Tab-separated table of C-alpha atoms and ligand atoms in Angstrom:
chain	number	residue	atom	x	y	z
A	1	MET	CA	0.000	0.000	0.000
A	2	ASN	CA	1.486	3.312	-1.122
A	3	VAL	CA	0.147	5.723	1.517
A	4	GLU	CA	1.536	8.789	-0.185
A	5	GLN	CA	-0.021	7.940	-3.563
A	6	LEU	CA	-3.398	7.037	-2.048
A	7	THR	CA	-3.495	10.250	-0.028
A	8	ARG	CA	-2.479	12.375	-2.994
A	9	THR	CA	-5.103	10.825	-5.292
A	10	ALA	CA	-7.854	11.142	-2.670
A	11	GLN	CA	-7.036	14.794	-2.079
A	12	ALA	CA	-7.028	15.494	-5.825
A	13	MET	CA	-10.501	13.936	-6.125
A	14	VAL	CA	-11.892	16.526	-3.719
A	15	ALA	CA	-9.688	19.496	-4.658
A	16	ALA	CA	-11.357	22.856	-3.986
A	17	GLY	CA	-14.143	23.598	-6.467
A	18	LYS	CA	-14.031	20.142	-8.056
A	19	GLY	CA	-16.131	17.005	-7.868
A	20	ILE	CA	-16.761	13.709	-9.581
A	21	LEU	CA	-18.819	12.845	-12.625
A	22	ALA	CA	-20.552	9.486	-12.108
A	23	ILE	CA	-21.033	7.851	-15.534
A	24	ASP	CA	-20.591	4.264	-14.402
A	25	GLU	CA	-24.098	3.075	-15.218
A	26	SER	CA	-24.126	-0.692	-15.693
A	27	THR	CA	-25.390	-2.052	-19.011
A	28	GLY	CA	-28.873	-2.390	-17.527
A	29	THR	CA	-28.985	1.131	-16.091
A	30	ILE	CA	-27.581	2.906	-19.152
A	31	LYS	CA	-30.292	1.215	-21.204
A	32	LYS	CA	-32.903	2.899	-18.984
A	33	ARG	CA	-31.210	6.277	-19.573
A	34	LEU	CA	-30.991	5.814	-23.357
A	35	ASP	CA	-34.621	4.621	-23.396
A	36	LEU	CA	-35.520	8.151	-22.199
A	37	ILE	CA	-34.277	9.540	-25.514
A	38	GLY	CA	-35.497	6.618	-27.620
A	39	LEU	CA	-31.978	5.416	-28.473
A	40	GLU	CA	-31.111	1.732	-28.614
A	41	SER	CA	-28.402	0.740	-26.107
A	42	THR	CA	-25.756	-0.548	-28.523
A	43	GLU	CA	-22.039	-0.413	-27.753
A	44	ASP	CA	-21.620	2.350	-30.359
A	45	HIS	CA	-24.390	4.476	-28.866
A	46	ARG	CA	-22.982	4.052	-25.360
A	47	ARG	CA	-19.570	5.080	-26.688
A	48	ALA	CA	-21.028	8.105	-28.486
A	49	TYR	CA	-22.896	9.236	-25.385
A	50	ARG	CA	-19.924	8.908	-23.067
A	51	GLU	CA	-17.611	10.463	-25.647
A	52	MET	CA	-19.927	13.467	-25.839
A	53	LEU	CA	-19.738	13.845	-22.033
A	54	LEU	CA	-16.011	13.245	-21.577
A	55	SER	CA	-14.895	15.450	-24.480
A	56	THR	CA	-16.706	18.491	-23.064
A	57	PRO	CA	-14.266	21.421	-23.413
A	58	ASP	CA	-12.568	22.366	-20.108
A	59	LEU	CA	-14.436	19.636	-18.212
A	60	GLY	CA	-11.415	19.265	-15.923
A	61	GLN	CA	-11.981	22.750	-14.529
A	62	HIS	CA	-14.681	21.486	-12.162
A	63	ILE	CA	-14.480	17.706	-12.606
A	64	SER	CA	-11.589	15.969	-10.832
A	65	GLY	CA	-12.484	12.417	-11.807
A	66	ALA	CA	-15.092	10.352	-13.604
A	67	ILE	CA	-16.343	6.922	-12.583
A	68	LEU	CA	-16.566	4.567	-15.556
A	69	PHE	CA	-18.174	1.203	-16.149
A	70	ASP	CA	-15.843	-1.627	-17.233
A	71	GLU	CA	-16.825	-1.243	-20.907
A	72	THR	CA	-15.806	2.433	-21.050
A	73	LEU	CA	-12.479	1.905	-19.270
A	74	ARG	CA	-11.494	-0.503	-22.071
A	75	GLN	CA	-13.099	1.474	-24.903
A	76	THR	CA	-11.680	3.967	-27.378
A	77	THR	CA	-13.396	7.079	-28.707
A	78	SER	CA	-14.756	7.185	-32.266
A	79	SER	CA	-11.316	8.459	-33.384
A	80	GLY	CA	-9.491	5.581	-31.685
A	81	GLN	CA	-8.154	7.329	-28.564
A	82	ARG	CA	-8.524	5.422	-25.302
A	83	PHE	CA	-11.066	7.089	-23.028
A	84	VAL	CA	-8.492	6.824	-20.250
A	85	ASP	CA	-6.045	8.937	-22.277
A	86	LEU	CA	-8.705	11.473	-23.237
A	87	MET	CA	-9.441	11.899	-19.525
A	88	LYS	CA	-5.837	12.105	-18.393
A	89	ASN	CA	-5.149	14.786	-21.032
A	90	ALA	CA	-8.095	16.741	-19.612
A	91	GLY	CA	-6.779	16.425	-16.034
A	92	ILE	CA	-9.559	14.010	-15.062
A	93	ILE	CA	-8.697	10.926	-12.987
A	94	PRO	CA	-10.252	7.710	-14.365
A	95	GLY	CA	-12.292	5.734	-11.839
A	96	ILE	CA	-13.982	2.348	-12.128
A	97	LYS	CA	-17.124	0.798	-10.671
A	98	VAL	CA	-16.064	-2.615	-9.387
A	99	ASP	CA	-19.096	-3.971	-7.550
A	100	LYS	CA	-21.272	-6.543	-9.305
A	101	GLY	CA	-24.533	-5.010	-8.217
A	102	ALA	CA	-27.022	-5.487	-5.391
A	103	GLN	CA	-28.591	-8.944	-4.987
A	104	LYS	CA	-31.369	-10.182	-2.697
A	105	LEU	CA	-30.142	-10.675	0.880
A	106	ALA	CA	-31.045	-14.222	1.914
A	107	GLY	CA	-33.516	-14.399	4.772
A	108	HIS	CA	-34.380	-10.702	4.559
A	109	PRO	CA	-37.119	-10.185	1.992
A	110	GLY	CA	-36.898	-6.845	0.212
A	111	GLU	CA	-33.323	-6.098	1.300
A	112	MET	CA	-30.188	-6.206	-0.830
A	113	VAL	CA	-26.514	-6.917	-0.389
A	114	THR	CA	-23.900	-5.857	-2.908
A	115	GLU	CA	-21.761	-8.618	-4.405
A	116	GLY	CA	-18.421	-8.652	-6.208
A	117	LEU	CA	-15.652	-9.581	-3.756
A	118	ASP	CA	-14.763	-12.886	-5.452
A	119	GLY	CA	-11.802	-12.338	-7.757
A	120	LEU	CA	-11.697	-8.638	-6.889
A	121	ARG	CA	-7.953	-8.610	-6.118
A	122	ASP	CA	-7.155	-9.718	-9.686
A	123	ARG	CA	-9.678	-7.336	-11.245
A	124	LEU	CA	-8.228	-4.406	-9.291
A	125	ALA	CA	-4.690	-5.263	-10.412
A	126	GLU	CA	-5.906	-5.191	-14.016
A	127	TYR	CA	-7.830	-1.931	-13.511
A	128	ALA	CA	-4.720	-0.304	-12.036
A	129	LYS	CA	-2.775	-1.319	-15.157
A	130	LEU	CA	-5.544	0.062	-17.368
A	131	GLY	CA	-5.143	3.441	-15.611
A	132	ALA	CA	-7.782	3.568	-12.860
A	133	GLY	CA	-6.819	5.792	-9.923
A	134	PHE	CA	-9.914	5.119	-7.860
A	135	ALA	CA	-12.837	2.710	-7.622
A	136	LYS	CA	-16.438	2.686	-6.454
A	137	TRP	CA	-18.626	0.150	-4.642
A	138	ARG	CA	-22.273	0.982	-3.967
A	139	ALA	CA	-24.429	-0.592	-1.282
A	140	VAL	CA	-28.174	0.004	-1.205
A	141	ILE	CA	-30.101	0.518	2.035
A	142	LYS	CA	-33.842	1.007	1.845
A	143	ILE	CA	-36.136	2.438	4.483
A	144	ASP	CA	-39.626	1.119	5.214
A	145	ASP	CA	-41.582	-0.177	8.213
A	146	SER	CA	-39.347	-3.221	8.618
A	147	ALA	CA	-36.110	-2.082	6.955
A	148	PRO	CA	-33.262	-1.732	7.218
A	149	THR	CA	-32.298	-4.648	9.460
A	150	SER	CA	-28.887	-4.693	11.112
A	151	ALA	CA	-28.189	-7.814	9.027
A	152	CYS	CA	-28.495	-5.715	5.866
A	153	VAL	CA	-26.585	-2.688	7.168
A	154	ASP	CA	-23.739	-4.739	8.669
A	155	SER	CA	-23.382	-7.169	5.729
A	156	ASN	CA	-23.075	-4.241	3.342
A	157	ALA	CA	-20.623	-2.438	5.626
A	158	HIS	CA	-18.473	-5.553	5.857
A	159	ALA	CA	-18.390	-5.956	2.064
A	160	LEU	CA	-17.584	-2.255	1.597
A	161	ALA	CA	-14.691	-2.518	4.048
A	162	ARG	CA	-13.236	-5.649	2.436
A	163	TYR	CA	-13.516	-3.965	-0.978
A	164	ALA	CA	-11.798	-0.827	0.375
A	165	ALA	CA	-8.893	-2.816	1.841
A	166	LEU	CA	-8.389	-4.642	-1.477
A	167	CYS	CA	-8.424	-1.327	-3.354
A	168	GLN	CA	-5.745	0.162	-1.139
A	169	GLU	CA	-3.584	-2.930	-1.505
A	170	ALA	CA	-3.656	-2.153	-5.264
A	171	ASP	CA	-2.965	1.591	-4.657
A	172	ILE	CA	-6.475	2.465	-5.855
A	173	VAL	CA	-8.506	4.925	-3.756
A	174	PRO	CA	-11.824	3.380	-2.687
A	175	ILE	CA	-15.025	5.391	-2.874
A	176	VAL	CA	-17.267	3.738	-0.298
A	177	GLU	CA	-20.916	4.363	-1.123
A	178	PRO	CA	-23.630	3.215	1.278
A	179	GLU	CA	-26.674	4.731	-0.427
A	180	VAL	CA	-29.700	5.170	1.814
A	181	LEU	CA	-32.467	5.351	-0.773
A	182	MET	CA	-34.752	8.381	-0.851
A	183	ASN	CA	-37.590	6.247	-2.276
A	184	GLY	CA	-40.428	5.857	0.196
A	185	SER	CA	-42.714	7.716	2.567
A	186	HIS	CA	-40.233	8.061	5.448
A	187	ASP	CA	-39.582	11.462	6.990
A	188	LEU	CA	-36.374	13.406	7.606
A	189	ASP	CA	-35.896	11.938	11.099
A	190	SER	CA	-36.025	8.370	9.781
A	191	SER	CA	-33.555	9.270	7.065
A	192	TYR	CA	-31.269	10.737	9.721
A	193	GLU	CA	-31.497	7.703	11.984
A	194	VAL	CA	-30.827	5.169	9.224
A	195	THR	CA	-28.042	7.202	7.623
A	196	GLU	CA	-26.266	7.664	10.975
A	197	ALA	CA	-26.522	3.958	11.841
A	198	THR	CA	-25.308	3.011	8.358
A	199	LEU	CA	-22.281	5.327	8.522
A	200	LYS	CA	-21.357	4.167	12.040
A	201	SER	CA	-21.490	0.544	10.917
A	202	LEU	CA	-19.408	1.371	7.838
A	203	PHE	CA	-16.644	3.218	9.704
A	204	SER	CA	-16.490	0.491	12.341
A	205	ALA	CA	-16.000	-2.082	9.550
A	206	LEU	CA	-13.382	0.105	7.832
A	207	TYR	CA	-11.510	0.270	11.149
A	208	ASP	CA	-11.707	-3.510	11.601
A	209	GLN	CA	-10.260	-4.077	8.131
A	210	GLY	CA	-7.423	-1.572	8.642
A	211	VAL	CA	-8.522	0.804	5.898
A	212	LEU	CA	-6.547	4.067	5.627
A	213	LEU	CA	-9.136	6.839	5.965
A	214	GLU	CA	-6.776	9.466	4.524
A	215	GLY	CA	-6.918	7.440	1.303
A	216	THR	CA	-10.689	6.864	1.303
A	217	ILE	CA	-13.580	8.926	-0.069
A	218	LEU	CA	-17.077	8.529	1.376
A	219	LYS	CA	-19.892	8.807	-1.154
A	220	ALA	CA	-22.870	9.636	1.011
A	221	SER	CA	-26.560	10.110	0.498
A	222	MET	CA	-27.985	13.295	1.955
A	223	VAL	CA	-30.374	13.172	4.896
A	224	ILE	CA	-33.555	13.951	3.019
A	225	SER	CA	-37.315	13.291	3.192
A	226	GLY	CA	-38.522	10.221	1.305
A	227	ASP	CA	-39.865	11.120	-2.129
A	228	GLU	CA	-43.372	10.014	-1.088
A	229	CYS	CA	-43.337	11.752	2.310
A	230	ASP	CA	-46.108	14.356	2.670
A	231	GLU	CA	-43.772	16.767	4.405
A	232	GLN	CA	-40.699	17.657	2.353
A	233	ALA	CA	-37.780	19.134	4.287
A	234	SER	CA	-36.477	22.475	3.024
A	235	VAL	CA	-32.971	23.054	1.653
A	236	PRO	CA	-31.666	24.484	4.976
A	237	GLU	CA	-33.232	21.573	6.896
A	238	VAL	CA	-31.612	18.967	4.644
A	239	ALA	CA	-28.255	20.734	4.896
A	240	GLU	CA	-28.426	20.965	8.682
A	241	ALA	CA	-29.542	17.344	9.185
A	242	THR	CA	-26.922	16.016	6.766
A	243	LEU	CA	-24.118	17.974	8.430
A	244	GLN	CA	-25.191	16.870	11.886
A	245	CYS	CA	-25.251	13.259	10.730
A	246	LEU	CA	-21.790	13.466	9.153
A	247	TYR	CA	-20.324	15.206	12.212
A	248	ASN	CA	-21.623	12.377	14.388
A	249	ALA	CA	-20.483	9.486	12.225
A	250	VAL	CA	-17.588	10.375	9.896
A	251	PRO	CA	-14.031	10.534	11.295
A	252	ALA	CA	-12.154	13.734	10.523
A	253	ALA	CA	-9.287	11.771	8.929
A	254	THR	CA	-11.536	10.752	5.996
A	255	ALA	CA	-10.112	12.397	2.864
A	256	GLY	CA	-13.429	13.741	1.638
A	257	VAL	CA	-17.171	13.316	1.361
A	258	VAL	CA	-18.925	13.456	-1.995
A	259	PHE	CA	-22.680	13.187	-2.357
A	260	LEU	CA	-24.779	11.177	-4.764
A	261	SER	CA	-27.893	12.850	-6.140
A	262	GLY	CA	-30.140	9.809	-5.783
A	263	GLY	CA	-33.138	11.187	-7.684
A	264	GLN	CA	-32.984	14.842	-6.569
A	265	SER	CA	-33.496	17.341	-9.356
A	266	GLU	CA	-30.393	18.972	-10.776
A	267	ILE	CA	-30.897	22.372	-9.175
A	268	VAL	CA	-31.984	21.060	-5.766
A	269	ALA	CA	-28.914	18.796	-5.596
A	270	THR	CA	-26.737	21.861	-6.229
A	271	GLN	CA	-28.636	23.968	-3.667
A	272	HIS	CA	-28.203	21.309	-0.973
A	273	LEU	CA	-24.448	21.095	-1.568
A	274	ASP	CA	-24.096	24.861	-1.553
A	275	ALA	CA	-26.097	25.208	1.682
A	276	MET	CA	-23.736	22.774	3.430
A	277	ASN	CA	-20.667	24.630	2.199
A	278	SER	CA	-22.057	28.064	3.037
A	279	VAL	CA	-21.320	27.220	6.671
A	280	GLY	CA	-18.078	25.740	7.917
A	281	PRO	CA	-15.211	25.061	7.656
A	282	HIS	CA	-15.849	21.328	7.984
A	283	PRO	CA	-13.382	18.569	8.876
A	284	TRP	CA	-13.506	17.215	5.305
A	285	PRO	CA	-14.087	18.731	1.848
A	286	LEU	CA	-17.772	18.259	0.911
A	287	SER	CA	-18.302	17.892	-2.812
A	288	PHE	CA	-20.358	16.034	-5.405
A	289	SER	CA	-20.306	12.744	-7.276
A	290	TYR	CA	-23.538	13.140	-9.160
A	291	GLY	CA	-24.826	10.899	-11.907
A	292	ARG	CA	-28.297	12.001	-12.919
A	293	ALA	CA	-27.958	15.510	-11.443
A	294	LEU	CA	-25.003	16.207	-13.765
A	295	GLN	CA	-26.126	14.306	-16.846
A	296	HIS	CA	-29.872	14.605	-17.171
A	297	GLY	CA	-30.138	17.909	-19.038
A	298	ALA	CA	-27.223	17.055	-21.308
A	299	LEU	CA	-28.722	13.636	-22.090
A	300	MET	CA	-32.077	15.129	-23.059
A	301	LYS	CA	-30.500	17.811	-25.284
A	302	TRP	CA	-28.207	15.279	-26.990
A	303	GLY	CA	-31.139	12.927	-27.512
A	304	GLU	CA	-32.966	15.530	-29.604
A	305	ASP	CA	-30.280	15.201	-32.302
A	306	ILE	CA	-27.252	13.089	-31.462
A	307	GLU	CA	-25.313	14.261	-34.535
A	308	ASN	CA	-25.801	18.008	-34.239
A	309	ASN	CA	-26.459	18.664	-30.554
A	310	VAL	CA	-23.093	17.568	-29.175
A	311	ALA	CA	-21.854	21.093	-28.374
A	312	ALA	CA	-25.232	22.180	-26.961
A	313	ALA	CA	-25.377	19.121	-24.694
A	314	GLN	CA	-21.782	19.676	-23.581
A	315	ALA	CA	-22.601	23.278	-22.689
A	316	ILE	CA	-25.357	22.009	-20.377
A	317	LEU	CA	-22.985	19.566	-18.680
A	318	ALA	CA	-20.282	22.259	-18.352
A	319	HIS	CA	-22.815	24.586	-16.733
A	320	ARG	CA	-23.893	21.968	-14.171
A	321	ALA	CA	-20.259	21.122	-13.434
A	322	ARG	CA	-19.535	24.814	-12.848
A	323	CYS	CA	-22.613	25.314	-10.640
A	324	ASN	CA	-21.687	22.292	-8.519
A	325	GLY	CA	-18.013	23.297	-8.439
A	326	LEU	CA	-19.071	26.650	-6.974
A	327	ALA	CA	-21.482	24.894	-4.580
A	328	ALA	CA	-18.536	22.820	-3.362
A	329	THR	CA	-17.055	26.056	-2.013
A	330	GLY	CA	-20.375	27.673	-1.011
A	331	GLN	CA	-20.267	30.227	-3.826
A	332	TYR	CA	-23.313	29.172	-5.850
A	333	ASP	CA	-26.358	31.408	-6.172
A	334	GLU	CA	-29.189	32.243	-8.558
A	335	SER	CA	-27.004	34.496	-10.704
A	336	VAL	CA	-24.540	31.626	-11.266
A	337	GLU	CA	-27.451	29.337	-12.187
A	338	ALA	CA	-28.879	31.890	-14.618
A	339	ALA	CA	-25.533	32.665	-16.297
B	401	LIG	P1	-26.938	9.563	-8.886
B	401	LIG	O1	-26.266	10.890	-8.591
B	401	LIG	O2	-27.754	9.575	-10.145
B	401	LIG	O3	-27.653	9.030	-7.691
B	401	LIG	O4	-25.774	8.534	-9.214
B	401	LIG	C1	-24.651	8.524	-8.447
B	401	LIG	C2	-24.120	7.164	-8.360
B	401	LIG	O5	-23.012	6.910	-8.761
B	401	LIG	C3	-24.940	6.120	-7.730
B	401	LIG	O6	-24.169	5.010	-7.502
């Protein structure tokens, strides 16, 4: 384990005013996204879409790294350049999703555990050779009347910690992502309680496995009302609850915290991040690792005419990256959004 390299990479991922572009949709998930624009999910279309995103001019100004799916890490652009090289030239660190997805947790109907540890050491060694500087593993925790159980929370935390230790052995920075889903009718307090318990279980497991926190990035879900809850918490309430939760559960040595968007609209995701960074300083940089909240507008614009709307779609992505980059330092406001 190269402590210096891991620490340097982790710090670069959360450098001031920068965050992560999550474009690591699995083959099943990217199909759902391309269905939105009526485009068949062929390898060429997936390449064209991701090439449009990654070749956005000056993307590296506010994007420190991008998480790829296995296919993209191995792929070349339409002109034959490896995506990894395109990214490195733009100052963007290549990352790789390494989990194999969430599967049903035996004995716990409705709950999931993320798989992918078998053979992971060898896959990570190959990913490091292919140019990956960091990796991602996502666990899924849902809230309802009977969930989550401690079996679900602790099994996922254990898998996340074993994944993180294997990453660091390969000098790859682990992003640990225990996503507490915002789907459901639960309120802000339930979201707080489950998110705090999940993070405490995760950091206990990371400690047990000897994971270097200075070389680890937490990808957290915000403490937020369920999307079907009658009472929706305001932006300041979400920011305050999320900060309180992180302060109670995330050790200060952790290199950084980046948020997923999880189904929030683009602008609300930016507002939440900005509200958290408008107060502080905090023990860790707080930034973004958005998927939908960075891509959605660009996807829809590109889908209107995939030949001729490349620049227009890229401008939408660049704008969201800039807005979120400013939110990562608490400098976002309506005039930035309108610009
Ligand atoms: P969303 O921001 O769309 O939730 O995606 C982030 C991500 O990488 C989920 O694993």
